């Protein structure tokens, strides 16, 4: 709830206390009507949705923001039971919340799913303020429900979480996501001796395509390649990711290295056979692939180290002419040389 809303609510409660004082001095009915009118005018400028209901749960007032949020007009809901029209679900358990006002003597708040008459569910934060009208014999107690719509905020959070984990061009998991998966795979190898295979795929000749056809052509190639690589996942547990501008990776979980090696050889061949056509011109493509085994021997490594080693293997494949697969061997002179130059 905003500071402005809190300040207004507190001010209103103070005002009602003053009104009670004057009720004792003057005509109770006139003073009550004046305080109620002031309350409604003040709530009209609150940025959040506000609904006032009686102790018997009948709707007494709905401000403009509440009309918009609840998809109703004040005149159509006045005097009706609030819980007969709407319901609340606990945000975490999704269980219906009943008897929310029973015994309530001070402000309370919480996160709820507000279920509208059309069954639409809205993520909300609701603060309930008791309003004491005890000086008026006709109205002993009411409650102001200040309803903050969190839908847009939650949507933004979900969007940011997605951007943090996924590549926007291919909709594949990104480098950060594959690092998390590698971390789990390494832990699995340490604890249970499981074997995994990590495949690092670096596209060849993309600079030539960029120079001849521009960035848009390369982006189209990346999208086509992502679609093609999806067909080379062997199980639903395998993870395909885009790890940099022209590089992909596949983590094959709990598999036999000999089987994956043959599978990756077919993958490498299939890439060289792909037809990439941009503006009626066909461009040859291929990939340099680094292959790395994850098992108990290297399970103490970090996820970034695994990525780096697999990248080195792909660079060795490219240095040998590209369009081939290179298995990472930690004591290989070519590996040691490249690590020394990093």
Short mmCIF file of C-alpha atoms in Angstrom, two decimals:
data_model
loop_
_atom_site.label_atom_id
_atom_site.label_comp_id
_atom_site.label_asym_id
_atom_site.label_seq_id
_atom_site.Cartn_x
_atom_site.Cartn_y
_atom_site.Cartn_z
CA UNK A 1 0.00 0.00 0.00
CA UNK A 2 1.30 3.46 -0.87
CA UNK A 3 2.29 5.96 1.82
CA UNK A 4 -0.40 8.31 0.49
CA UNK A 5 -3.06 5.66 0.99
CA UNK A 6 -1.89 4.91 4.53
CA UNK A 7 -1.83 8.61 5.38
CA UNK A 8 -5.34 9.12 4.03
CA UNK A 9 -6.72 6.10 5.90
CA UNK A 10 -5.14 7.23 9.17
CA UNK A 11 -6.45 10.73 8.58
CA UNK A 12 -9.92 9.38 7.98
CA UNK A 13 -9.87 7.37 11.18
CA UNK A 14 -8.78 10.47 13.10
CA UNK A 15 -11.54 12.41 11.41
CA UNK A 16 -14.08 9.78 12.43
CA UNK A 17 -12.88 10.06 16.03
CA UNK A 18 -13.47 13.81 15.86
CA UNK A 19 -16.88 13.15 14.38
CA UNK A 20 -17.71 10.91 17.33
CA UNK A 21 -16.81 13.75 19.66
CA UNK A 22 -19.20 16.13 17.90
CA UNK A 23 -21.89 13.48 17.91
CA UNK A 24 -21.95 13.85 21.65
CA UNK A 25 -22.22 17.63 21.35
CA UNK A 26 -24.61 18.03 18.42
CA UNK A 27 -27.26 16.22 16.53
CA UNK A 28 -25.91 12.68 16.04
CA UNK A 29 -27.63 12.06 12.74
CA UNK A 30 -26.34 15.27 11.09
CA UNK A 31 -22.79 14.72 12.30
CA UNK A 32 -22.77 11.12 11.10
CA UNK A 33 -23.99 12.10 7.65
CA UNK A 34 -21.32 14.80 7.40
CA UNK A 35 -18.54 12.42 8.45
CA UNK A 36 -19.74 9.76 6.03
CA UNK A 37 -19.85 12.27 3.18
CA UNK A 38 -16.31 13.43 3.99
CA UNK A 39 -15.14 9.81 4.18
CA UNK A 40 -16.52 9.04 0.72
CA UNK A 41 -15.01 12.18 -0.81
CA UNK A 42 -11.62 11.40 0.70
CA UNK A 43 -11.67 7.79 -0.46
CA UNK A 44 -12.45 9.01 -3.94
CA UNK A 45 -8.89 10.33 -4.28
CA UNK A 46 -7.18 7.18 -2.99
CA UNK A 47 -5.21 5.47 -5.76
CA UNK A 48 -6.18 1.98 -4.61
CA UNK A 49 -9.57 0.31 -4.75
CA UNK A 50 -11.58 0.86 -1.54
CA UNK A 51 -14.75 -0.93 -0.46
CA UNK A 52 -16.57 -0.21 2.80
CA UNK A 53 -18.70 -3.01 4.19
CA UNK A 54 -20.78 -3.22 7.35
CA UNK A 55 -20.35 -5.66 10.21
CA UNK A 56 -23.07 -7.73 8.52
CA UNK A 57 -20.85 -7.73 5.39
CA UNK A 58 -23.17 -5.53 3.32
CA UNK A 59 -21.52 -3.16 0.83
CA UNK A 60 -21.86 0.48 1.91
CA UNK A 61 -19.46 2.23 -0.47
CA UNK A 62 -17.29 1.50 -3.52
CA UNK A 63 -14.86 4.08 -4.91
CA UNK A 64 -14.12 4.53 -8.62
CA UNK A 65 -10.99 2.38 -8.54
CA UNK A 66 -12.92 -0.41 -6.85
CA UNK A 67 -15.64 -0.17 -9.50
CA UNK A 68 -12.98 -0.67 -12.15
CA UNK A 69 -11.22 -3.52 -10.33
CA UNK A 70 -14.42 -5.35 -9.40
CA UNK A 71 -16.07 -4.73 -12.80
CA UNK A 72 -19.17 -3.24 -11.20
CA UNK A 73 -21.05 -0.01 -10.57
CA UNK A 74 -21.60 1.17 -7.02
CA UNK A 75 -25.35 1.47 -7.52
CA UNK A 76 -25.59 -2.19 -8.55
CA UNK A 77 -23.81 -3.59 -5.47
CA UNK A 78 -24.84 -1.26 -2.62
CA UNK A 79 -26.63 -3.16 0.12
CA UNK A 80 -25.53 -6.54 -1.19
CA UNK A 81 -23.43 -9.05 0.72
CA UNK A 82 -19.81 -8.64 -0.35
CA UNK A 83 -18.96 -12.32 0.10
CA UNK A 84 -22.05 -13.26 -1.87
CA UNK A 85 -20.58 -11.46 -4.88
CA UNK A 86 -16.86 -12.02 -4.36
CA UNK A 87 -14.62 -14.47 -2.56
CA UNK A 88 -11.02 -14.56 -1.37
CA UNK A 89 -8.50 -17.37 -1.72
CA UNK A 90 -5.33 -17.58 0.31
CA UNK A 91 -2.54 -16.75 -2.15
CA UNK A 92 -0.29 -19.61 -1.06
CA UNK A 93 -2.74 -22.42 -0.27
CA UNK A 94 -5.46 -21.35 -2.76
CA UNK A 95 -8.01 -22.22 -0.05
CA UNK A 96 -11.11 -20.09 0.43
CA UNK A 97 -10.83 -17.54 3.25
CA UNK A 98 -13.96 -17.13 5.38
CA UNK A 99 -14.80 -15.20 8.54
CA UNK A 100 -12.15 -12.61 7.79
CA UNK A 101 -13.91 -9.89 9.80
CA UNK A 102 -14.82 -11.95 12.86
CA UNK A 103 -13.35 -10.36 15.98
CA UNK A 104 -11.30 -7.88 13.96
CA UNK A 105 -10.44 -4.85 16.12
CA UNK A 106 -7.32 -3.51 14.40
CA UNK A 107 -5.97 -3.25 10.87
CA UNK A 108 -4.76 -6.43 9.20
CA UNK A 109 -3.41 -7.23 5.76
CA UNK A 110 -2.44 -10.10 3.50
CA UNK A 111 -2.04 -11.43 -0.03
CA UNK A 112 -5.13 -12.96 -1.61
CA UNK A 113 -6.61 -14.06 -4.89
CA UNK A 114 -9.79 -12.05 -5.34
CA UNK A 115 -12.40 -14.05 -7.28
CA UNK A 116 -14.81 -11.81 -9.21
CA UNK A 117 -18.38 -12.57 -10.26
CA UNK A 118 -17.14 -13.75 -13.67
CA UNK A 119 -14.75 -16.18 -11.87
CA UNK A 120 -11.70 -14.17 -12.90
CA UNK A 121 -8.96 -14.32 -10.25
CA UNK A 122 -6.91 -11.23 -9.44
CA UNK A 123 -3.74 -11.23 -7.35
CA UNK A 124 -4.26 -8.62 -4.65
CA UNK A 125 -2.87 -7.26 -1.41
CA UNK A 126 -5.73 -6.32 0.91
CA UNK A 127 -5.61 -4.19 4.05
CA UNK A 128 -8.69 -4.12 6.27
CA UNK A 129 -9.27 -1.12 8.55
CA UNK A 130 -12.06 -1.24 11.18
CA UNK A 131 -14.07 2.01 11.23
CA UNK A 132 -15.86 2.68 14.50
CA UNK A 133 -19.29 4.32 14.21
CA UNK A 134 -20.31 3.32 17.74
CA UNK A 135 -21.65 6.79 18.51
CA UNK A 136 -24.37 6.25 15.93
CA UNK A 137 -27.01 3.82 17.07
CA UNK A 138 -27.80 2.76 13.49
CA UNK A 139 -24.25 1.95 12.35
CA UNK A 140 -22.02 0.35 14.96
CA UNK A 141 -19.09 -0.94 12.91
CA UNK A 142 -17.83 -0.87 9.34
CA UNK A 143 -14.67 -2.02 7.59
CA UNK A 144 -12.64 -0.35 4.85
CA UNK A 145 -11.09 -2.87 2.48
CA UNK A 146 -8.16 -1.24 0.66
CA UNK A 147 -7.41 -3.49 -2.32
CA UNK A 148 -4.11 -3.22 -4.15
CA UNK A 149 -4.08 -4.88 -7.58
CA UNK A 150 -0.82 -6.81 -7.88
CA UNK A 151 -1.54 -8.34 -11.31
CA UNK A 152 0.61 -5.91 -13.27
CA UNK A 153 3.42 -6.12 -10.74
CA UNK A 154 3.35 -9.93 -10.78
CA UNK A 155 3.29 -9.94 -14.57
CA UNK A 156 6.37 -7.73 -14.59
CA UNK A 157 8.16 -9.99 -12.10
CA UNK A 158 7.36 -13.05 -14.22
CA UNK A 159 8.60 -11.24 -17.31
CA UNK A 160 11.85 -10.25 -15.61
CA UNK A 161 12.33 -13.80 -14.35
CA UNK A 162 11.81 -15.09 -17.87
CA UNK A 163 14.29 -12.59 -19.31
CA UNK A 164 16.80 -13.67 -16.69
CA UNK A 165 16.58 -17.33 -17.70
CA UNK A 166 15.70 -17.42 -21.41
CA UNK A 167 17.13 -16.15 -24.68
CA UNK A 168 14.71 -13.79 -26.42
CA UNK A 169 15.56 -14.77 -30.02
CA UNK A 170 15.25 -18.55 -29.69
CA UNK A 171 13.18 -18.83 -26.48
CA UNK A 172 15.75 -21.36 -25.29
CA UNK A 173 17.30 -21.37 -21.81
CA UNK A 174 20.27 -19.00 -21.69
CA UNK A 175 23.82 -19.34 -20.37
CA UNK A 176 22.77 -18.69 -16.77
CA UNK A 177 20.14 -21.43 -16.97
CA UNK A 178 22.56 -24.02 -18.37
CA UNK A 179 25.04 -23.15 -15.61
CA UNK A 180 22.36 -24.02 -13.05
CA UNK A 181 21.71 -27.34 -14.82
CA UNK A 182 25.43 -28.08 -14.95
CA UNK A 183 25.67 -27.38 -11.22
CA UNK A 184 22.95 -29.99 -10.59
CA UNK A 185 24.63 -32.49 -12.94
CA UNK A 186 27.98 -32.09 -11.17
CA UNK A 187 26.31 -32.59 -7.79
CA UNK A 188 24.63 -35.71 -9.16
CA UNK A 189 27.99 -37.09 -10.28
CA UNK A 190 29.60 -36.33 -6.91
CA UNK A 191 26.85 -37.95 -4.86
CA UNK A 192 25.74 -40.82 -7.07
CA UNK A 193 28.48 -41.32 -9.65
CA UNK A 194 26.13 -40.43 -12.50
CA UNK A 195 27.53 -39.84 -16.00
CA UNK A 196 26.50 -36.91 -18.17
CA UNK A 197 27.72 -35.56 -21.50
CA UNK A 198 28.01 -31.86 -22.28
CA UNK A 199 27.99 -30.79 -25.92
CA UNK A 200 29.15 -27.30 -26.95
CA UNK A 201 28.11 -26.29 -30.49
CA UNK A 202 29.80 -23.32 -32.13
CA UNK A 203 28.53 -22.36 -35.59
CA UNK A 204 31.15 -21.87 -38.30
CA UNK A 205 31.16 -19.18 -40.99
CA UNK A 206 28.62 -16.88 -39.35
CA UNK A 207 30.94 -13.91 -39.85
CA UNK A 208 30.85 -14.52 -43.60
CA UNK A 209 27.05 -14.58 -43.54
CA UNK A 210 26.97 -11.39 -41.47
CA UNK A 211 29.37 -9.61 -43.86
CA UNK A 212 27.45 -10.69 -46.96
CA UNK A 213 23.84 -10.63 -45.78
CA UNK A 214 23.78 -8.66 -42.53
CA UNK A 215 22.78 -9.27 -38.92
CA UNK A 216 19.18 -10.18 -39.76
CA UNK A 217 20.39 -13.15 -41.78
CA UNK A 218 22.50 -14.42 -38.88
CA UNK A 219 19.55 -14.05 -36.51
CA UNK A 220 17.36 -16.06 -38.91
CA UNK A 221 20.07 -18.75 -38.98
CA UNK A 222 20.14 -18.84 -35.17
CA UNK A 223 16.37 -19.37 -35.04
CA UNK A 224 16.54 -22.13 -37.66
CA UNK A 225 19.42 -23.79 -35.83
CA UNK A 226 17.57 -23.73 -32.50
CA UNK A 227 14.63 -25.48 -34.12
CA UNK A 228 16.95 -28.09 -35.66
CA UNK A 229 18.85 -28.75 -32.43
CA UNK A 230 15.63 -29.38 -30.53
CA UNK A 231 15.23 -32.58 -32.54
CA UNK A 232 18.56 -33.86 -31.18
CA UNK A 233 17.51 -33.98 -27.55
CA UNK A 234 17.24 -37.66 -26.64
CA UNK A 235 15.04 -37.36 -23.52
CA UNK A 236 12.89 -34.75 -21.81
CA UNK A 237 15.63 -34.38 -19.19
CA UNK A 238 18.22 -33.16 -21.72
CA UNK A 239 18.74 -29.39 -21.74
CA UNK A 240 19.32 -27.32 -24.88
CA UNK A 241 20.46 -23.72 -24.38
CA UNK A 242 21.85 -20.78 -26.30
CA UNK A 243 25.04 -19.84 -24.49
CA UNK A 244 26.28 -16.95 -26.65
CA UNK A 245 25.52 -15.18 -29.91
CA UNK A 246 26.47 -18.09 -32.21
CA UNK A 247 26.87 -20.94 -29.74
CA UNK A 248 24.54 -23.54 -28.29
CA UNK A 249 24.94 -26.30 -25.73
CA UNK A 250 23.16 -29.55 -24.95
CA UNK A 251 23.45 -31.30 -21.60
CA UNK A 252 22.67 -35.00 -21.98
CA UNK A 253 21.66 -36.23 -18.54
CA UNK A 254 22.55 -39.70 -17.22
CA UNK A 255 23.65 -41.34 -20.43
CA UNK A 256 26.42 -43.49 -21.90
CA UNK A 257 29.22 -41.43 -23.52
CA UNK A 258 29.65 -43.93 -26.40
CA UNK A 259 26.00 -43.57 -27.40
CA UNK A 260 26.08 -39.79 -27.23
CA UNK A 261 29.33 -39.62 -29.23
CA UNK A 262 27.64 -41.36 -32.17
CA UNK A 263 24.58 -39.16 -31.75
CA UNK A 264 26.69 -35.99 -31.83
CA UNK A 265 28.55 -37.17 -34.93
CA UNK A 266 25.18 -37.44 -36.67
CA UNK A 267 24.27 -33.99 -35.35
CA UNK A 268 27.44 -32.46 -36.76
CA UNK A 269 26.79 -34.06 -40.16
CA UNK A 270 23.15 -32.93 -40.17
CA UNK A 271 24.15 -29.30 -39.58
CA UNK A 272 26.46 -29.33 -42.60
CA UNK A 273 23.59 -30.69 -44.67
CA UNK A 274 21.11 -28.02 -43.61
CA UNK A 275 19.95 -25.57 -46.26
CA UNK A 276 20.06 -21.99 -45.07
CA UNK A 277 18.58 -19.64 -47.64
CA UNK A 278 18.38 -15.89 -47.17
CA UNK A 279 16.88 -13.64 -49.81
CA UNK A 280 17.15 -16.38 -52.45
CA UNK A 281 20.81 -17.04 -51.69
CA UNK A 282 21.95 -20.28 -50.05
CA UNK A 283 24.78 -20.11 -47.54
CA UNK A 284 26.85 -23.11 -46.41
CA UNK A 285 26.86 -23.76 -42.68
CA UNK A 286 28.66 -26.11 -40.34
CA UNK A 287 29.59 -26.39 -36.68
CA UNK A 288 32.62 -27.06 -34.51
CA UNK A 289 31.52 -29.16 -31.57
CA UNK A 290 33.24 -29.71 -28.24
CA UNK A 291 32.30 -32.78 -26.22
CA UNK A 292 32.98 -33.12 -22.49
CA UNK A 293 32.24 -35.99 -20.11
CA UNK A 294 30.93 -35.27 -16.62
CA UNK A 295 31.52 -38.02 -14.09
CA UNK A 296 33.03 -38.67 -10.67
CA UNK A 297 36.52 -37.73 -11.94
CA UNK A 298 35.70 -34.09 -12.67
CA UNK A 299 32.62 -33.67 -10.47
CA UNK A 300 34.48 -31.22 -8.23
CA UNK A 301 34.67 -28.71 -11.10
CA UNK A 302 32.41 -25.66 -11.27
CA UNK A 303 29.73 -25.06 -13.88
CA UNK A 304 31.64 -22.11 -15.46
CA UNK A 305 34.75 -24.31 -15.68
CA UNK A 306 32.79 -27.01 -17.53
CA UNK A 307 31.48 -24.41 -19.96
CA UNK A 308 34.97 -23.05 -20.51
CA UNK A 309 36.49 -26.50 -21.11
CA UNK A 310 33.75 -27.46 -23.58
CA UNK A 311 34.29 -24.16 -25.38
CA UNK A 312 38.02 -24.94 -25.64
CA UNK A 313 37.17 -28.32 -27.20
CA UNK A 314 34.98 -26.60 -29.81
CA UNK A 315 37.79 -24.15 -30.63
CA UNK A 316 40.18 -27.05 -31.13
CA UNK A 317 37.65 -28.58 -33.54
CA UNK A 318 37.53 -25.30 -35.47
CA UNK A 319 41.32 -25.05 -35.58
CA UNK A 320 41.31 -28.44 -37.29
CA UNK A 321 39.08 -27.17 -40.08
CA UNK A 322 35.68 -27.05 -38.41
CA UNK A 323 32.67 -29.23 -39.16
CA UNK A 324 33.87 -31.82 -36.66
CA UNK A 325 33.66 -33.00 -33.05
CA UNK A 326 36.50 -32.73 -30.54
CA UNK A 327 36.46 -34.58 -27.21
CA UNK A 328 37.88 -32.57 -24.31
CA UNK A 329 40.95 -34.21 -22.77
CA UNK A 330 42.44 -32.29 -19.83
CA UNK A 331 46.04 -33.35 -20.58
CA UNK A 332 45.87 -32.76 -24.34
CA UNK A 333 48.71 -30.36 -25.35
CA UNK A 334 46.23 -28.36 -27.44
CA UNK A 335 44.00 -27.94 -24.38
CA UNK A 336 46.91 -26.98 -22.11
CA UNK A 337 48.15 -24.49 -24.68
CA UNK A 338 44.78 -22.79 -24.98
CA UNK A 339 44.28 -22.73 -21.21
CA UNK A 340 47.68 -21.11 -20.86
CA UNK A 341 46.64 -18.37 -23.27
CA UNK A 342 43.37 -17.58 -21.46
#
